[in-house]
XYZ file of C-alpha atoms in Angstrom:
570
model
C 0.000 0.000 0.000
C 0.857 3.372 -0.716
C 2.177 5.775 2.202
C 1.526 9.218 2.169
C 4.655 11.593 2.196
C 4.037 15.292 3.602
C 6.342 17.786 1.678
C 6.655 21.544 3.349
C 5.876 24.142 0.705
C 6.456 27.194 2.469
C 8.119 28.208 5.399
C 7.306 31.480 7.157
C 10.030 32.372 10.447
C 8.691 33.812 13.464
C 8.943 37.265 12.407
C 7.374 36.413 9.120
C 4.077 34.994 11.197
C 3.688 37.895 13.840
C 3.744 40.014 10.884
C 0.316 37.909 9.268
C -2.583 40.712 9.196
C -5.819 39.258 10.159
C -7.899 37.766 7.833
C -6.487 37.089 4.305
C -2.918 37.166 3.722
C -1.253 35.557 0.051
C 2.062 34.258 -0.269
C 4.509 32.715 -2.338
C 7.019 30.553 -2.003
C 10.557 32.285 -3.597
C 12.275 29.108 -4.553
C 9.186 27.620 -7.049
C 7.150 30.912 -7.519
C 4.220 28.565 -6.291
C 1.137 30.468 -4.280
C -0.565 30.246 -0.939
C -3.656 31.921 1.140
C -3.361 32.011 4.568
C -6.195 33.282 6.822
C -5.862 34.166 10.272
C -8.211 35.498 12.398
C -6.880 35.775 16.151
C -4.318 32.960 17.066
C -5.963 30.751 14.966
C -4.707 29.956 11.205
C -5.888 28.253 8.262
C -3.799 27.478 4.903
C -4.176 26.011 1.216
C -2.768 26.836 -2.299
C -3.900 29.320 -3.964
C -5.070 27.186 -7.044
C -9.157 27.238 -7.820
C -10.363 23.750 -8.404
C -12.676 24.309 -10.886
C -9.996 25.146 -13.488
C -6.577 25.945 -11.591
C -7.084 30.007 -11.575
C -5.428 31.913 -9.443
C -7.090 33.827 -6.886
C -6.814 37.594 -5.959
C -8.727 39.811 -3.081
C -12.385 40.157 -3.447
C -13.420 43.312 -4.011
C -17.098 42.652 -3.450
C -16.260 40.992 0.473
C -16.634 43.349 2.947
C -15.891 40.423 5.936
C -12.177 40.126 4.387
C -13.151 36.219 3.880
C -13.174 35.809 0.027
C -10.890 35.400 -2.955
C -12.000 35.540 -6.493
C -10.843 33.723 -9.002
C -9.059 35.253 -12.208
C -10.163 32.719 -14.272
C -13.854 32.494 -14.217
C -14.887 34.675 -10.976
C -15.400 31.593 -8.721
C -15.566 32.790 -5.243
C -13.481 30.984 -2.070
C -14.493 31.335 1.503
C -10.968 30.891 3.369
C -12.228 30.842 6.507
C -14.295 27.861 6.181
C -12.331 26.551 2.635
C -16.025 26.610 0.690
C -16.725 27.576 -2.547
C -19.695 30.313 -2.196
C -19.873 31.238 -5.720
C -20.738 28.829 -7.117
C -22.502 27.400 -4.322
C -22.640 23.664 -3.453
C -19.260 22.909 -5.422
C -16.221 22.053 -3.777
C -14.515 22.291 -0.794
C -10.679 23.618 -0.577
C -8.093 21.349 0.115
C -5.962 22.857 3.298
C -2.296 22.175 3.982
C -1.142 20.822 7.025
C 0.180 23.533 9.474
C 3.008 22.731 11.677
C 4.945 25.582 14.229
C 7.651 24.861 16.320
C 9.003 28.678 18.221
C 6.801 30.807 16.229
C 7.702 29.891 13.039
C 5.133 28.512 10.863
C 5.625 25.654 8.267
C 3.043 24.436 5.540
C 2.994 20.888 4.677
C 1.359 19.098 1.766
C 0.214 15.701 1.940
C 1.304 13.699 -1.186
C 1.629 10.102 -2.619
C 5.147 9.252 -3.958
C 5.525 9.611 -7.775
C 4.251 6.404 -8.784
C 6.147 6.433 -11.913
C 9.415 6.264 -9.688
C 8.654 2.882 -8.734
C 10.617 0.638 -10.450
C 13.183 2.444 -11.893
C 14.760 1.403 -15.746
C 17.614 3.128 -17.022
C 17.212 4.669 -20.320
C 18.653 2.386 -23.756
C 20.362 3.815 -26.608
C 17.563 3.746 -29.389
C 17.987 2.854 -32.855
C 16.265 4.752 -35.999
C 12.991 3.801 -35.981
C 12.221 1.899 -32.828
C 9.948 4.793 -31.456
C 7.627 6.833 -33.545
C 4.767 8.827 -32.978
C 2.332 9.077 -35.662
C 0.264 11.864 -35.896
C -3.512 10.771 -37.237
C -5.816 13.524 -36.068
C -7.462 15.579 -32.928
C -6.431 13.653 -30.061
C -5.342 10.404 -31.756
C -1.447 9.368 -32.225
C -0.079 6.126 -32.973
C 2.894 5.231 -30.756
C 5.010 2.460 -32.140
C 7.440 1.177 -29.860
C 9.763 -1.841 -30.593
C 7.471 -4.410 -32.062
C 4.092 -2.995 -30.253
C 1.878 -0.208 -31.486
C -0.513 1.883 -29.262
C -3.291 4.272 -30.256
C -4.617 7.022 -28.130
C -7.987 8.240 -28.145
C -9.453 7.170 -31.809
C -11.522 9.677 -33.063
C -11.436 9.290 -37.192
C -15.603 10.033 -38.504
C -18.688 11.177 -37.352
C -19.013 14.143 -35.003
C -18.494 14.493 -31.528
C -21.323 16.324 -28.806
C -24.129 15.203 -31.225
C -23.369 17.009 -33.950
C -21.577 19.922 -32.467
C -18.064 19.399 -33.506
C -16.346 18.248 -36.132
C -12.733 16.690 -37.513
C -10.738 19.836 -39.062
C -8.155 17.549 -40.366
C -8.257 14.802 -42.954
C -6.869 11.325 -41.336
C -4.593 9.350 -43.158
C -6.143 6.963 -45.534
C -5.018 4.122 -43.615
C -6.091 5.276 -40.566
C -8.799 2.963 -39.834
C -6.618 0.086 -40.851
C -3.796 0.727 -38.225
C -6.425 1.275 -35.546
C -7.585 -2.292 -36.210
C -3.812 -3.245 -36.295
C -2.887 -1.572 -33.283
C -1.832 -3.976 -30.077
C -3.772 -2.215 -27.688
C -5.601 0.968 -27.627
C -5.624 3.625 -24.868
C -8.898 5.924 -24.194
C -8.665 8.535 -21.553
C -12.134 9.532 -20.663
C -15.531 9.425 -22.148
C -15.904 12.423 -23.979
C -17.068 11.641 -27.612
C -13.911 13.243 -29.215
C -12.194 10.981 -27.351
C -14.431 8.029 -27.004
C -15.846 8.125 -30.460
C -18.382 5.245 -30.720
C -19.178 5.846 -34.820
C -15.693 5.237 -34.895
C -15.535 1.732 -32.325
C -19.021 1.185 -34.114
C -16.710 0.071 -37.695
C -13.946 -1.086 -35.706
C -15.900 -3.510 -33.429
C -16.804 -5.171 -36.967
C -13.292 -5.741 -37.540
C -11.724 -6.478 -34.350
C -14.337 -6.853 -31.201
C -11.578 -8.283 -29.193
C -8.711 -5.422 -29.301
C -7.466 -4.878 -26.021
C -8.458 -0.890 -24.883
C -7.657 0.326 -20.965
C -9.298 2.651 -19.773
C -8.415 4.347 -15.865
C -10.352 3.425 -13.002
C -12.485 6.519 -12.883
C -15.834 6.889 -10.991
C -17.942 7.715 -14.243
C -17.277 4.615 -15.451
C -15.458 5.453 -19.571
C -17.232 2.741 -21.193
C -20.953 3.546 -19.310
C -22.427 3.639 -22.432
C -21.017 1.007 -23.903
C -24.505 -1.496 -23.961
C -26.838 1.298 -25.187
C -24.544 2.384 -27.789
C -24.623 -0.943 -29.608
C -21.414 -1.410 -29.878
C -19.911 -4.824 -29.475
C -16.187 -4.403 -27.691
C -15.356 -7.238 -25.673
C -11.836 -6.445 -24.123
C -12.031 -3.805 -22.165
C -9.515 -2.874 -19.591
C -10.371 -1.046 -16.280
C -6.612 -0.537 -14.482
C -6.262 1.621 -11.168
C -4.464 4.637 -10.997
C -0.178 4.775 -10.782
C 0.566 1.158 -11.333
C 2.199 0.131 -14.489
C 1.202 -2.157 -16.772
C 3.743 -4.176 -18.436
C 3.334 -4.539 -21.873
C 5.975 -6.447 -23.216
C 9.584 -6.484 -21.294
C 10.521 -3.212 -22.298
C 7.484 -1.427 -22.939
C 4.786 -0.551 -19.895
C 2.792 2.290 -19.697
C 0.742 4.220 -16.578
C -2.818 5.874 -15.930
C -3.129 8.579 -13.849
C -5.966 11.231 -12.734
C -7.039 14.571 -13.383
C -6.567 16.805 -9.949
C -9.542 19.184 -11.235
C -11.524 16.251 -12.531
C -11.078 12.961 -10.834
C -14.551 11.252 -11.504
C -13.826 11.555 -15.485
C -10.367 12.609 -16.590
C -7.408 10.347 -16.760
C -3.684 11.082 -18.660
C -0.744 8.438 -19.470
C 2.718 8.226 -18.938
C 4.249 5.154 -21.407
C 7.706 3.918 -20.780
C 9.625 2.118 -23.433
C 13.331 1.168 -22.457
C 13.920 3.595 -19.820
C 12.565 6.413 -22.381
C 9.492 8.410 -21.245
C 6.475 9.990 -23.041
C 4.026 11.757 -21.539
C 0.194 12.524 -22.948
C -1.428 14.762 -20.552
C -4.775 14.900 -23.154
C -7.559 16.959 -21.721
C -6.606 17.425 -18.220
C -6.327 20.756 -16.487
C -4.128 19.609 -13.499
C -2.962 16.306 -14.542
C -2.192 14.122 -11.462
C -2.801 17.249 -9.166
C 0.150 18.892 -10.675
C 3.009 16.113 -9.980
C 4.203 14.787 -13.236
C 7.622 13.283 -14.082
C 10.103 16.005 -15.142
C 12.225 15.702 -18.539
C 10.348 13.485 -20.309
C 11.354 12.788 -23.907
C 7.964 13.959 -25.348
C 5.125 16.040 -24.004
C 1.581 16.242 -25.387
C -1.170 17.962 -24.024
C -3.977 20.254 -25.232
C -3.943 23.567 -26.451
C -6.448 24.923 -28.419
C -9.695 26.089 -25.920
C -12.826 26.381 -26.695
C -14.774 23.473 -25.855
C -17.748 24.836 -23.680
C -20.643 26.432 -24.352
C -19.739 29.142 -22.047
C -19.526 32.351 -23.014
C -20.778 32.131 -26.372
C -23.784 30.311 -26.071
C -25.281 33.032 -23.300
C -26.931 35.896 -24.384
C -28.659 38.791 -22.257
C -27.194 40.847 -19.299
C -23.958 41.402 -20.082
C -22.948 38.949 -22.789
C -22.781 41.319 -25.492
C -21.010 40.447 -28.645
C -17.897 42.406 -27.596
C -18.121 41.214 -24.095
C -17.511 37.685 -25.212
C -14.772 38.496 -27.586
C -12.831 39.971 -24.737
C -13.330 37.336 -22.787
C -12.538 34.608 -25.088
C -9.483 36.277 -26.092
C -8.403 36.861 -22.343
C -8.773 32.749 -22.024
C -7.554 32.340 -24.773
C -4.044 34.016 -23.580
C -4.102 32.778 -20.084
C -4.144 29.133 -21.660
C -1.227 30.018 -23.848
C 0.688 31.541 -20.977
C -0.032 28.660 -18.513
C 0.551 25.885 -21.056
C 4.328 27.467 -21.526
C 4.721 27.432 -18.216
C 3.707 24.122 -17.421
C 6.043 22.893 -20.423
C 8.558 25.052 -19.187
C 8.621 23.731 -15.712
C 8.705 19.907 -16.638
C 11.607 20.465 -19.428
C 10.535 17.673 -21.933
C 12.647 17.066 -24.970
C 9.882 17.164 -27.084
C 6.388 18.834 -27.230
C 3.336 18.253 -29.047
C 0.363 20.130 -29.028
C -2.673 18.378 -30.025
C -6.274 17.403 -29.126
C -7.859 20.516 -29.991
C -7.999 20.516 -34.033
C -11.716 20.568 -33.964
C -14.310 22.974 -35.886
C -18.132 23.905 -35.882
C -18.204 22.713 -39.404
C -22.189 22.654 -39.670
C -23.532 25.695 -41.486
C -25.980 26.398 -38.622
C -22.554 26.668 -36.147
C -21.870 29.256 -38.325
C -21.719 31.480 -35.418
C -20.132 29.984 -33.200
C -17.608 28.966 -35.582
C -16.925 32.730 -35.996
C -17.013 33.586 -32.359
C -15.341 30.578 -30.381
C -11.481 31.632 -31.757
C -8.889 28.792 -30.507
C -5.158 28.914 -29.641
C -2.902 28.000 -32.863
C -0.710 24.541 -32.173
C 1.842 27.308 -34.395
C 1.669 29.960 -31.649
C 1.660 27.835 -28.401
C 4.956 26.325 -29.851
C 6.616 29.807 -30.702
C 5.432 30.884 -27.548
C 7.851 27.879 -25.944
C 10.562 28.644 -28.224
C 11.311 31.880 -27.118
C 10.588 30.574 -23.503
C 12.530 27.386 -24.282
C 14.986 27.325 -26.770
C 16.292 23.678 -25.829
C 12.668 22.284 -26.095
C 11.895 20.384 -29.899
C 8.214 21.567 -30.830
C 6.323 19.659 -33.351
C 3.283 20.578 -35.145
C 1.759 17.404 -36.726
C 0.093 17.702 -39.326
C -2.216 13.695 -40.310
C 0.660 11.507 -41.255
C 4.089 13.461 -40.064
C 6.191 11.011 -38.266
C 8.438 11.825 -35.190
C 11.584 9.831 -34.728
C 12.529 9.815 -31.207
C 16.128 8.076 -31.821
C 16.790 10.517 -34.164
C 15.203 13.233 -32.186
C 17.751 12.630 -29.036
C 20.676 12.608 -31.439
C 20.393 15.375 -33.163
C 17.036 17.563 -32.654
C 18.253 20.142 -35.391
C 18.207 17.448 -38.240
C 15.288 16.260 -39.900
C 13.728 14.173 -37.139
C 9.951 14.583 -38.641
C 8.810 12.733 -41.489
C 5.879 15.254 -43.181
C 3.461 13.570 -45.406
C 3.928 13.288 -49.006
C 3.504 16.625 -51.486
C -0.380 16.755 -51.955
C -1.702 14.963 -49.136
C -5.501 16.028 -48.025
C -4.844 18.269 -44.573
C -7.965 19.780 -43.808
C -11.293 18.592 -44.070
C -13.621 20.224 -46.700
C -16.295 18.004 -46.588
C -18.447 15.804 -43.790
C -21.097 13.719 -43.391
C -23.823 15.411 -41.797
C -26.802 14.135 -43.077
C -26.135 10.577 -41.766
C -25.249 11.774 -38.425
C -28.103 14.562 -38.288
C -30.829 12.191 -39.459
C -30.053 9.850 -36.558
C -30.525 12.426 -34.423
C -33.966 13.239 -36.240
C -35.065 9.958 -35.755
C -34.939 10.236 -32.067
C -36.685 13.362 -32.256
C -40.211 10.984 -33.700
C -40.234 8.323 -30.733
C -43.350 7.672 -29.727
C -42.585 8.623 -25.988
C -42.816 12.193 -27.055
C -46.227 12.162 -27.982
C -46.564 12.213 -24.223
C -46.316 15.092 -22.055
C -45.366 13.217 -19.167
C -41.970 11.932 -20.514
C -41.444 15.725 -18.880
C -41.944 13.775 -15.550
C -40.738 10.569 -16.306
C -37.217 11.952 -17.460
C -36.697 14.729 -14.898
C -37.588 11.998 -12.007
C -34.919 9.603 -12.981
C -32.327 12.191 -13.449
C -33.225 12.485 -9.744
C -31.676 15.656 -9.522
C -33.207 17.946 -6.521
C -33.573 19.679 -3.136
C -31.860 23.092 -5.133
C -33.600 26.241 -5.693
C -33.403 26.476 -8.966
C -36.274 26.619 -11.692
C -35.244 25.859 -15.583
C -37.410 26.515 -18.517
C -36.438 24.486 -21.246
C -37.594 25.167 -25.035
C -37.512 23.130 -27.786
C -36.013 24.998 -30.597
C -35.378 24.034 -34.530
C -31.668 24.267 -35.414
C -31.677 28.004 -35.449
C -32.570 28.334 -31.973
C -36.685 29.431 -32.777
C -39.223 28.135 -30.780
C -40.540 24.910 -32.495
C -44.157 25.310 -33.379
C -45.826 22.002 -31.480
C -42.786 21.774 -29.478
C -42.703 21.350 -26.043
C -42.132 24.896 -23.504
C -42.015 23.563 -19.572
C -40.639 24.846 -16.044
C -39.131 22.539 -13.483
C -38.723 23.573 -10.293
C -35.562 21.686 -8.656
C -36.626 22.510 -5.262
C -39.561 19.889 -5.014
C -39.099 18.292 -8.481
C -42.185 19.422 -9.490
C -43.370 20.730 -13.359
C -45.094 24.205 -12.283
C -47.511 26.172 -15.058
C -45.787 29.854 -14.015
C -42.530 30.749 -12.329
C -42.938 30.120 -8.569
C -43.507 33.173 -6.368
C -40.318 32.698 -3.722
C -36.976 33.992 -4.489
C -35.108 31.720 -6.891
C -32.446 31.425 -9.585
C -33.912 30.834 -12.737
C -32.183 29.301 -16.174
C -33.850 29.447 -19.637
C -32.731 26.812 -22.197
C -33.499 26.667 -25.629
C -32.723 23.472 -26.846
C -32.122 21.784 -30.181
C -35.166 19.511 -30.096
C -33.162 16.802 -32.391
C -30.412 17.171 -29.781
C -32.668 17.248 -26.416
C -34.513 14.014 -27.198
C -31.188 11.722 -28.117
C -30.260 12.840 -25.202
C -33.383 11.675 -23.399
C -34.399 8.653 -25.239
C -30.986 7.330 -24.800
C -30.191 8.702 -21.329
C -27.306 10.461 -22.606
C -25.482 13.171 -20.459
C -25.900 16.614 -21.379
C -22.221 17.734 -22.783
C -23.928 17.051 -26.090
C -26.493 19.949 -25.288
C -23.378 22.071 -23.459
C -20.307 21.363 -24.788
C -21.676 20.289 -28.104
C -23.267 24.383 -28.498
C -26.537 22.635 -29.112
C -28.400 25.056 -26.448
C -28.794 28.756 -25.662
C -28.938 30.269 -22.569
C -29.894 32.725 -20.206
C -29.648 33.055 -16.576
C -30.829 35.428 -13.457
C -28.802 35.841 -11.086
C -25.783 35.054 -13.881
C -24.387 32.709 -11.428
C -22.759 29.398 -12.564
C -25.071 26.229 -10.840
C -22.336 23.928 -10.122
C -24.315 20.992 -8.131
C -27.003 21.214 -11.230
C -24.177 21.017 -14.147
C -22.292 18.456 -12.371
C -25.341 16.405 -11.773
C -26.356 16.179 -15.337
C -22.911 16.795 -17.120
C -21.685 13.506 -14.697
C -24.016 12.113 -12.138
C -26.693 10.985 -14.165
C -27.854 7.651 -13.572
C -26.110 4.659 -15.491
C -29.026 2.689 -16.062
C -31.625 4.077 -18.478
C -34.359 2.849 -16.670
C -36.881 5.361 -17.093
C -37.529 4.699 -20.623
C -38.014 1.103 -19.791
C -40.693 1.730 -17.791
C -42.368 4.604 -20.007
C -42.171 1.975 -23.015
């Protein structure tokens, strides 16, 4: 069994601690430029990093707090209570994490709790490599092909149909082989269950050809594959491995899951190991493996690009004008460019990648949100390390370039990628949304919804309740217009009931508009509702414009696994 280790992150001496002010002091730690709060309030002291969980913001006084309790975050206004380490805004989210406080003659030191660095266990020495005996092949989005000695690995196959319902789309052509080395590949490695990750048109063709490839998965409480019976889809190897223990692959190659610290219930990354030589995909995660990750890998590859939530560009009213958004999106936009150097920065790997973010609102009715939701460049976020970090090889893969990590290591100023021939397809121009669009029709016609009470049916097995909040949802046509025959209802999350007007108490309220095509899928097939959200399927408005963490988490995660309601109904 694991032991925990305690670490001390910051040391204040004596003089240091009788000069705390009451209330809410910030501090950082000289050596590693790392942040902390610290709130006193008489002899009493509480501590914790000043890191937001919801995305890893930073947080600054609160100008709004008149009880010197509260930070705000710079990221996306979330408010922290230090004195009690609760998140008030929004409410019902998370608690803080504290440190550990230890004093011995007035001075103060902080102490973090911490696993070892599973990846440390076991130690192999790295082996010269020859030409060719590690590649990465670049395919497209989030997917690379890792060949290693005689075994090949795929990550996170997403290679047709859309992802989010119909919400996103590939921007670049895969390689016209693509689907054959997925059904070649040795095992296959999927890191959580979003569908541009866990793309089931694309398991849907290669279950025909190989049912029995091995995929893992991490242990993660939203189970990856929860889908997997409803969907059809007929996979039978599937792979469920805890986090931080390696899994030996052959005798030199073994690879390692590991756990979003932002996202536990859902997000997982991978270290893979072959001959001593490390690579590291940190996919989707904001603060993979709460921020402890092996340093100097030989490759790097995380995210880049932004954009995937609805928020702030499908929100209108208040103060979500056009121009409001494009600041905003900009401002993220730059804060994920500055913190994604600095996180490649302070790990040093040979190598970086940028990928899992070459996606596009292809569909003309995204048209607007094609136009509005503008993404970090993989071209800037590696110039933006170059100056930063000379010493660090960047790569910008285009479907089909080949990186050579022997030759990389020898010498990273020759020719160590391999770009696809002259004339090879790039970009997308063309995709297939009729096929994918009429399936969603189709569930749009089921005879449940020639029944009112599916209203009741659905809402009660989402169970989701006991929160003052009421929702109107409206079922739009693709453009967002009321649907004439469509349904228009309240619910009112404080007694799960289905009122005919707005309730008279004080409440927050949330209007909806909904693609109907979109909203009944996701009914019918019990689906969560990142297809509606992060899929820019819905519209929104909301008074107060406060974020409703417990209600988004409920039906973005928590929703039940069996679809058992429409059992019942049918």
């Amino acid at each position: 069994m694991e032991m925990s280790v305690s670490k001390t992150v910051l040391r204040l001496e004596a003089e240091d601690v009788r000069g705390l002010n009451d209330g809410i002091n910030f501090k950082k730690n000289q050596e590693d430029g790392k942040c902390y709060i610290i709130y006193k309030v008489k002899d009493k002291i509480r501590a914790c990093v000043n890191q937001c969980k919801h995305q890893g913001g930073l947080f600054i006084k609160d100008i709004e707090d008149l009880d010197g309790r509260t930070v705000r975050c710079t990221k996306h206004y979330w408010k922290l209570n230090v004195a009690t380490m609760e998140y008030v805004n929004p409410p019902d989210s998370f608690m803080q994490d504290e440190l550990v406080l230890s004093d011995t003659d007035g001075s103060l030191e902080l102490v973090e709790l911490n696993p070892p660095d599973p990846w440390t266990a076991e130690p192999r020495e790295a082996q010269e490599l020859h030409a060719g005996e590690i590649t990465l092949t670049y395919i497209t989005h989030a997917c690379m092909e890792l060949k290693a000695g005689n075994k090949r690995m795929m990550f996170d196959p997403w290679l047709i149909g859309p992802a989010f319902a119909r919400g996103w789309w590939l921007l670049h052509e895969p390689p016209s082989d693509a689907m054959d080395r997925l059904s070649q590949a040795d095992l296959i490695y999927i890191s959580h269950m979003h569908s541009d990750h866990l793309s089931y048109p694309t398991l849907q063709r290669l279950s025909k050809k190989r049912p029995d490839i091995p995929i893992y998965v991490g242990d993660t409480s939203r189970p990856v594959f929860w889908y997997l019976e409803k969907s059809g889809v007929n996979l039978t190897n599937i792979n469920v491995v805890p986090f931080g223990v390696w899994q030996n692959v052959d005798e030199h190659l073994r690879f390692m899951i590991l756990m979003d610290g932002i996202h536990p219930e859902m997000d997982t990354c991978l270290i893979v190991e072959y001959k001593g030589h490390m690579i590291l995909n940190t996919v989707d995660c904001t603060i993979p493996n709460n921020g402890r990750l092996p340093h100097g890998v030989d490759v790097m590859m995380s995210d880049f690009a932004g954009g995937a939530s609805g928020f702030p560009m499908t929100f209108h009213g208040g103060k979500y004008t056009e121009s409001w958004k494009a600041d905003f999106i900009k401002n993220e936009r730059k804060k994920l460019l500055n913190y994604k150097t600095q996180l490649v920065k302070s790990l040093q790997p040979k190598i970086y990648c940028p990928f899992a973010g070459y996606f596009t609102e292809a569909h003309p009715s995204d048209r607007y949100i094609k136009e509005t939701n503008s993404k970090n460049s993989a071209a800037d976020l590696n110039e933006s390390i170059r100056k930063s970090c000379p010493n660090i090889l960047t790569w910008t893969p285009v479907p089909g370039s080949v990186l050579d990590l022997a030759l990389a290591l020898k010498d990273p100023s020759n020719r160590v990628i391999t770009e696809p021939p002259n004339g090879t397809k790039i970009f997308k121009d063309s995709w297939d949304f009729d096929l994918y669009l009429d399936e969603l029709k189709a569930s749009a016609s089921a005879e449940i919804f020639k029944y009112k009470s599916w209203i009741q049916f659905y809402y009660n097995w989402a169970g989701f309740k006991d929160y003052n909040l009421v929702i109107r949802v409206t079922e739009t046509d693709d453009d967002f217009k009321p649907l004439k025959g469509g349904y228009d209802y309240l619910v009112d999350f404080l007694d799960l009931s289905f009122p005919a007007v707005r309730p008279k108490r004080d409440h927050a309220y949330e209007e909806i508009k909904n693609r109907v095509n979109v909203m009944r899928h996701v009914v019918l097939n019990g689906r969560l509702w990142d297809d509606l959200y992060i899929g820019f399927n819905n519209r929104m408005s909301r008074d107060p414009d406060v974020y409703h963490h417990k209600f988004w988490n409920h039906f973005q995660i928590e929703l039940p696994l069996l679809q058992i309601f429409l059992n019942i109904y049918i």
